[in-house]
PDB file of C-alpha atoms in Angstrom:
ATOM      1  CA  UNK A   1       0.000   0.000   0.000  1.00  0.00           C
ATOM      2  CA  UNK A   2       1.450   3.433  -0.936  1.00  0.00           C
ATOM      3  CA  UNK A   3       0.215   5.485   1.738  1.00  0.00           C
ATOM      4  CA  UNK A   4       1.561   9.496   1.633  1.00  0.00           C
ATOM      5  CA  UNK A   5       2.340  10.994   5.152  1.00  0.00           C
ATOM      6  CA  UNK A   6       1.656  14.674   4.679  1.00  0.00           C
ATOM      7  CA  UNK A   7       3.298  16.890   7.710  1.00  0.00           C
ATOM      8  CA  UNK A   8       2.801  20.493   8.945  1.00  0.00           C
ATOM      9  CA  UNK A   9       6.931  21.348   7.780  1.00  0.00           C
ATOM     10  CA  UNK A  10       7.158  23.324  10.936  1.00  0.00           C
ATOM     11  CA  UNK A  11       6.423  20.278  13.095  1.00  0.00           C
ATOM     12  CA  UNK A  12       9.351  18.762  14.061  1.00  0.00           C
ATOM     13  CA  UNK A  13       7.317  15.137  14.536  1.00  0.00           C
ATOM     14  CA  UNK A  14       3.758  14.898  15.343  1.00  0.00           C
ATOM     15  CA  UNK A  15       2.953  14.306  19.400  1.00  0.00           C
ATOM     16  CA  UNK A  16       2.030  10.790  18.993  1.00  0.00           C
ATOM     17  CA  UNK A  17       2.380   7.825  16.856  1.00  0.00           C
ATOM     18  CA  UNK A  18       0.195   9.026  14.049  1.00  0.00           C
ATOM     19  CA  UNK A  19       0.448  11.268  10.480  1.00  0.00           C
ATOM     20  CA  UNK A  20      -1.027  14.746  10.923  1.00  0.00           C
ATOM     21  CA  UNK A  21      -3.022  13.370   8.014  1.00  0.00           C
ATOM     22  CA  UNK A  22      -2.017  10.152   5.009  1.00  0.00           C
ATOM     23  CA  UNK A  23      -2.853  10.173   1.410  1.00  0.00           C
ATOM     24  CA  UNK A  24      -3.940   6.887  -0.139  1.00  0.00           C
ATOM     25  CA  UNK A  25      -4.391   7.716  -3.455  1.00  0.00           C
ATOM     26  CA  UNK A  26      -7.670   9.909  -3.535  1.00  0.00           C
ATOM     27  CA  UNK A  27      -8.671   9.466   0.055  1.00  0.00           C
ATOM     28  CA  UNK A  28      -7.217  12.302   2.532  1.00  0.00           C
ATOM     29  CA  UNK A  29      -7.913  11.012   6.175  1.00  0.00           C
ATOM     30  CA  UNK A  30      -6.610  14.091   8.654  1.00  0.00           C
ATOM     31  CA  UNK A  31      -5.997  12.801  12.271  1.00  0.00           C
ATOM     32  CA  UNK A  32      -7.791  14.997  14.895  1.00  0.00           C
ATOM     33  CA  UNK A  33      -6.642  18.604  14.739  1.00  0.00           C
ATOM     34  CA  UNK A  34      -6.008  20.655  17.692  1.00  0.00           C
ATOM     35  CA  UNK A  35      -5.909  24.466  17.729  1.00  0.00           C
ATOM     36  CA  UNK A  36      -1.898  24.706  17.632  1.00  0.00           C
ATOM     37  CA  UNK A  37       0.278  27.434  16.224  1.00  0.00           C
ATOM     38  CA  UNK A  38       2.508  24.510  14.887  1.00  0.00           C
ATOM     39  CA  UNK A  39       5.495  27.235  14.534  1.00  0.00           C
ATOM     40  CA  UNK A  40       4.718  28.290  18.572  1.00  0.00           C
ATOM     41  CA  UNK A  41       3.763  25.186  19.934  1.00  0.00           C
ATOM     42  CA  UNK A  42       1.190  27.050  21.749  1.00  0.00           C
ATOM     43  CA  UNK A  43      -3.012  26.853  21.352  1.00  0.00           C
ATOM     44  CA  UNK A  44      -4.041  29.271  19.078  1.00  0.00           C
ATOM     45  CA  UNK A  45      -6.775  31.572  20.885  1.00  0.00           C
ATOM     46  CA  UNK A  46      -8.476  31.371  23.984  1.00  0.00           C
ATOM     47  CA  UNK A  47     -12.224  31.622  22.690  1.00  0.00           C
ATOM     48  CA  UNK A  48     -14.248  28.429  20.839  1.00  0.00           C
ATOM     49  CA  UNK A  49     -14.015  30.869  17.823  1.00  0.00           C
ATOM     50  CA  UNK A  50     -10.687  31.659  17.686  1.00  0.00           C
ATOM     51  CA  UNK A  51      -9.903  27.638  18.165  1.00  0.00           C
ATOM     52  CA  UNK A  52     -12.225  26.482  15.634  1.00  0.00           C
ATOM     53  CA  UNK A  53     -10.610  28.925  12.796  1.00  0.00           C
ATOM     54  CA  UNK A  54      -7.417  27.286  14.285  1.00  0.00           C
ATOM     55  CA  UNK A  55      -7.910  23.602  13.685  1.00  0.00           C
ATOM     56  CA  UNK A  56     -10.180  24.806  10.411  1.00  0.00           C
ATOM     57  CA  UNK A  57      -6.688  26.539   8.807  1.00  0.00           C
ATOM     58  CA  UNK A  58      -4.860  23.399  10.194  1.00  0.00           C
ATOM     59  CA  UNK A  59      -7.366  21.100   8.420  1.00  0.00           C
ATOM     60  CA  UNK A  60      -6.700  23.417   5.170  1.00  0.00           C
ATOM     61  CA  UNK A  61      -3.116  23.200   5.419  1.00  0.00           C
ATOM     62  CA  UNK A  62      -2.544  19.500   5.087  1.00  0.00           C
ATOM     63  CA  UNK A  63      -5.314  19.193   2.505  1.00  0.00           C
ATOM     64  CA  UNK A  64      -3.388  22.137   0.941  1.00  0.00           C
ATOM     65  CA  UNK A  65      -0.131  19.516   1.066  1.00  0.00           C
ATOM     66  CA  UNK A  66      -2.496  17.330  -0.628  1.00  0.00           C
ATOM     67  CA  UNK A  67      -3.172  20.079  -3.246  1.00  0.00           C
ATOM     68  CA  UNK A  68      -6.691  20.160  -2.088  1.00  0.00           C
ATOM     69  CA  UNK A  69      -8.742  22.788   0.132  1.00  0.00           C
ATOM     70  CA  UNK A  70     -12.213  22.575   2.100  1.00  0.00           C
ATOM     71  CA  UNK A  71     -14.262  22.144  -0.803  1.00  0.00           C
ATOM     72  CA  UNK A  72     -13.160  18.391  -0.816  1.00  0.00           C
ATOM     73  CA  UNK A  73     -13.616  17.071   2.940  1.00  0.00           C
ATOM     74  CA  UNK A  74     -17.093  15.506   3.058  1.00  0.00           C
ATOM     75  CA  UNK A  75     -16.921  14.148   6.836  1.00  0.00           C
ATOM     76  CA  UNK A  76     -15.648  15.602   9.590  1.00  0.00           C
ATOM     77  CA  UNK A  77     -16.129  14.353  13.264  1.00  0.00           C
ATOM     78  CA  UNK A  78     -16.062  17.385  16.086  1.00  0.00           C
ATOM     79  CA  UNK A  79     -15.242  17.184  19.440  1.00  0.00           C
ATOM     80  CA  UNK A  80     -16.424  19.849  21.365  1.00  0.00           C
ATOM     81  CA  UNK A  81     -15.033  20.243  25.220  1.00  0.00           C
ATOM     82  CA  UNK A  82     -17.992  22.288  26.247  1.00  0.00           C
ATOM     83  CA  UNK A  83     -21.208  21.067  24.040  1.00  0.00           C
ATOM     84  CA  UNK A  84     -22.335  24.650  25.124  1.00  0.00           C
ATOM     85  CA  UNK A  85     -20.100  26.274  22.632  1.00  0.00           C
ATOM     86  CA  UNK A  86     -21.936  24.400  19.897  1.00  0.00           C
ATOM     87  CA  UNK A  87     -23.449  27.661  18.427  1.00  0.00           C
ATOM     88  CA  UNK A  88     -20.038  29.715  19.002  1.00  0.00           C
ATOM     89  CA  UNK A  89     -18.330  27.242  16.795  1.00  0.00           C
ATOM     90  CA  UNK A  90     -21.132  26.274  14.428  1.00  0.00           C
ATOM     91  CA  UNK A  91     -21.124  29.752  13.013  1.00  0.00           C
ATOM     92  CA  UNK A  92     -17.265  29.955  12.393  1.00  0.00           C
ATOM     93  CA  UNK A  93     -17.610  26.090  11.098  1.00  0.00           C
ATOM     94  CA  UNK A  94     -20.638  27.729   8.392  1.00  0.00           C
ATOM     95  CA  UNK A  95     -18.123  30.889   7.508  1.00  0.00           C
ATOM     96  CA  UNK A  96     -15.296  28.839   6.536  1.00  0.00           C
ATOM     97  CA  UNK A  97     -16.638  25.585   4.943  1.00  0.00           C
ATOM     98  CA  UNK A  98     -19.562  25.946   1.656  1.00  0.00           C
ATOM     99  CA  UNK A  99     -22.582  24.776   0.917  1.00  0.00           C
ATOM    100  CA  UNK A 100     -23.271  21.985   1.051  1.00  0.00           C
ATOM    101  CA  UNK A 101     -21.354  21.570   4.275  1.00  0.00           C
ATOM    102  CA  UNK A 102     -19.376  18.321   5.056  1.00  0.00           C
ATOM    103  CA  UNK A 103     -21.369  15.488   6.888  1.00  0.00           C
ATOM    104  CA  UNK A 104     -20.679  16.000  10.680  1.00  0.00           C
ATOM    105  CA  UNK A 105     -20.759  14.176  13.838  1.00  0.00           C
ATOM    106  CA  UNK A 106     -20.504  16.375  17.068  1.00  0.00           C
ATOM    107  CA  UNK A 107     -19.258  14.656  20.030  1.00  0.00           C
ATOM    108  CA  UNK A 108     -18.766  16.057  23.639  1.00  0.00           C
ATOM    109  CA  UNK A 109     -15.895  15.436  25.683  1.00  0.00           C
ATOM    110  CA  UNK A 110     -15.193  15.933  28.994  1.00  0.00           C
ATOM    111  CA  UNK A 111     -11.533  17.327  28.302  1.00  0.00           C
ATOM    112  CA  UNK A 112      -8.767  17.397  25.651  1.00  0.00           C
ATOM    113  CA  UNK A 113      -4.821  17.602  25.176  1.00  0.00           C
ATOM    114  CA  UNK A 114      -3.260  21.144  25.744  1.00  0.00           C
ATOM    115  CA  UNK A 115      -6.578  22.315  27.542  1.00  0.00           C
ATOM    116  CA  UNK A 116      -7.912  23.103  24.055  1.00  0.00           C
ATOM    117  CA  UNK A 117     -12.106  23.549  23.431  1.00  0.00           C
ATOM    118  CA  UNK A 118     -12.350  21.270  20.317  1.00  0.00           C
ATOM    119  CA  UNK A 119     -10.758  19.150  18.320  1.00  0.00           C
ATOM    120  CA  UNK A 120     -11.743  17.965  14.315  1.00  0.00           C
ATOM    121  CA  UNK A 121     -10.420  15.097  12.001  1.00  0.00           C
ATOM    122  CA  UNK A 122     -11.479  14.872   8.675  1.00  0.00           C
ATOM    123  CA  UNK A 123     -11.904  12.599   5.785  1.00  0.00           C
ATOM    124  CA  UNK A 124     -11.644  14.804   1.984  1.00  0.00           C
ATOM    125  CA  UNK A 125     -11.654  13.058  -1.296  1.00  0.00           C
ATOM    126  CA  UNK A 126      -9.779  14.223  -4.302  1.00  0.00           C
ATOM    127  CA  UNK A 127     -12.487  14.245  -6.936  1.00  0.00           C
ATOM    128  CA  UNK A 128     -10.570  16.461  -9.293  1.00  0.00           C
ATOM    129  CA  UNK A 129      -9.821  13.873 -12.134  1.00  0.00           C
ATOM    130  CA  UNK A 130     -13.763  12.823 -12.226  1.00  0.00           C
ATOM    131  CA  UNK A 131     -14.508  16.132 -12.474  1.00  0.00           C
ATOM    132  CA  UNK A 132     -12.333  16.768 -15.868  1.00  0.00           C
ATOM    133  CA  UNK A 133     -13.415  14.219 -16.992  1.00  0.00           C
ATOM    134  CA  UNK A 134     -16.836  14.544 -16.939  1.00  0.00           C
ATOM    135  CA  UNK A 135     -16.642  18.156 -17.858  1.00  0.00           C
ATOM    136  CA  UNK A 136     -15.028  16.424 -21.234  1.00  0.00           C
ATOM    137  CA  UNK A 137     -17.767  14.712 -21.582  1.00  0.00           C
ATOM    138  CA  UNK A 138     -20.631  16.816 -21.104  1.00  0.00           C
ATOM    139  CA  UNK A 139     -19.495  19.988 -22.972  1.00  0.00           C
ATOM    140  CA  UNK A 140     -22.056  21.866 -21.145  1.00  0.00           C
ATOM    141  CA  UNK A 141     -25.032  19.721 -21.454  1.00  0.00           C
ATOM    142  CA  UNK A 142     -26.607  18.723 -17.909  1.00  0.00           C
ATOM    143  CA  UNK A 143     -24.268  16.001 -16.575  1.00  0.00           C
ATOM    144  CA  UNK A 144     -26.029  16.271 -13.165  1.00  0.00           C
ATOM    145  CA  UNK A 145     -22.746  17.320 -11.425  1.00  0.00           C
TER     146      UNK A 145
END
């Protein structure tokens, strides 16, 4: 199997025994993403908004690695430290993925590592070939995608 590690390059080595995220051809699965400044070390914000843009950019990094952005994840699973921040982060999570959103699964937790309020891992797909090649195909007639 020709799995791709893909790394945050200012992360020396990732705090357990896991890839940031692994490419397997078209699949992109991103291990659970804290709110770190990866070049500090240090949780990015203090408020459920500022941590959810956090692990949001950190999600779009590696699937920038991937040469993908948001547009592709299509299930992300949220872990939210305090289930009362649910509307706090539900309007960041609306701002900076589209329509139609990912498929979700919000879980709370009683705590997580570095103190941090939530914490998001992701599945994308890379869907860019299919989509060339059915825009060769349809040549602007109604292909339904």
């Amino acid at each position: 199997m020709m799995q791709e590690p893909l790394f945050f390059r200012s992360m020396s080595k990732s705090a357990g025994c896991f890839s940031p995220a692994v490419r397997l051809g078209d699949y992109v699965y991103i291990s659970g993403q804290l709110p770190l400044d990866h070049k500090r070390g240090v949780l990015a914000g203090e408020t459920i908004e500022e941590q959810t843009r956090a692990v949001i950019h950190n999600i779009g990094f590696l699937l920038k690695e991937a040469g993908l952005d948001l547009r592709y994840v299509l299930k992300t699973t949220v872990y939210l430290q305090d289930v009362d921040d649910f509307q706090a982060f539900n309007k960041v999570y609306m701002e900076l993925f589209q329509s139609p959103y990912p498929a979700a699964s919000v879980i709370g937790v009683s705590s997580l590592p570095y103190g941090a309020k939530i914490e998001i891992d992701a599945f994308a797909i890379d869907t860019r070939a299919l989509e060339v090649m059915c825009a060769g195909e349809c040549k602007g007639n109604a292909c339904g995608i």
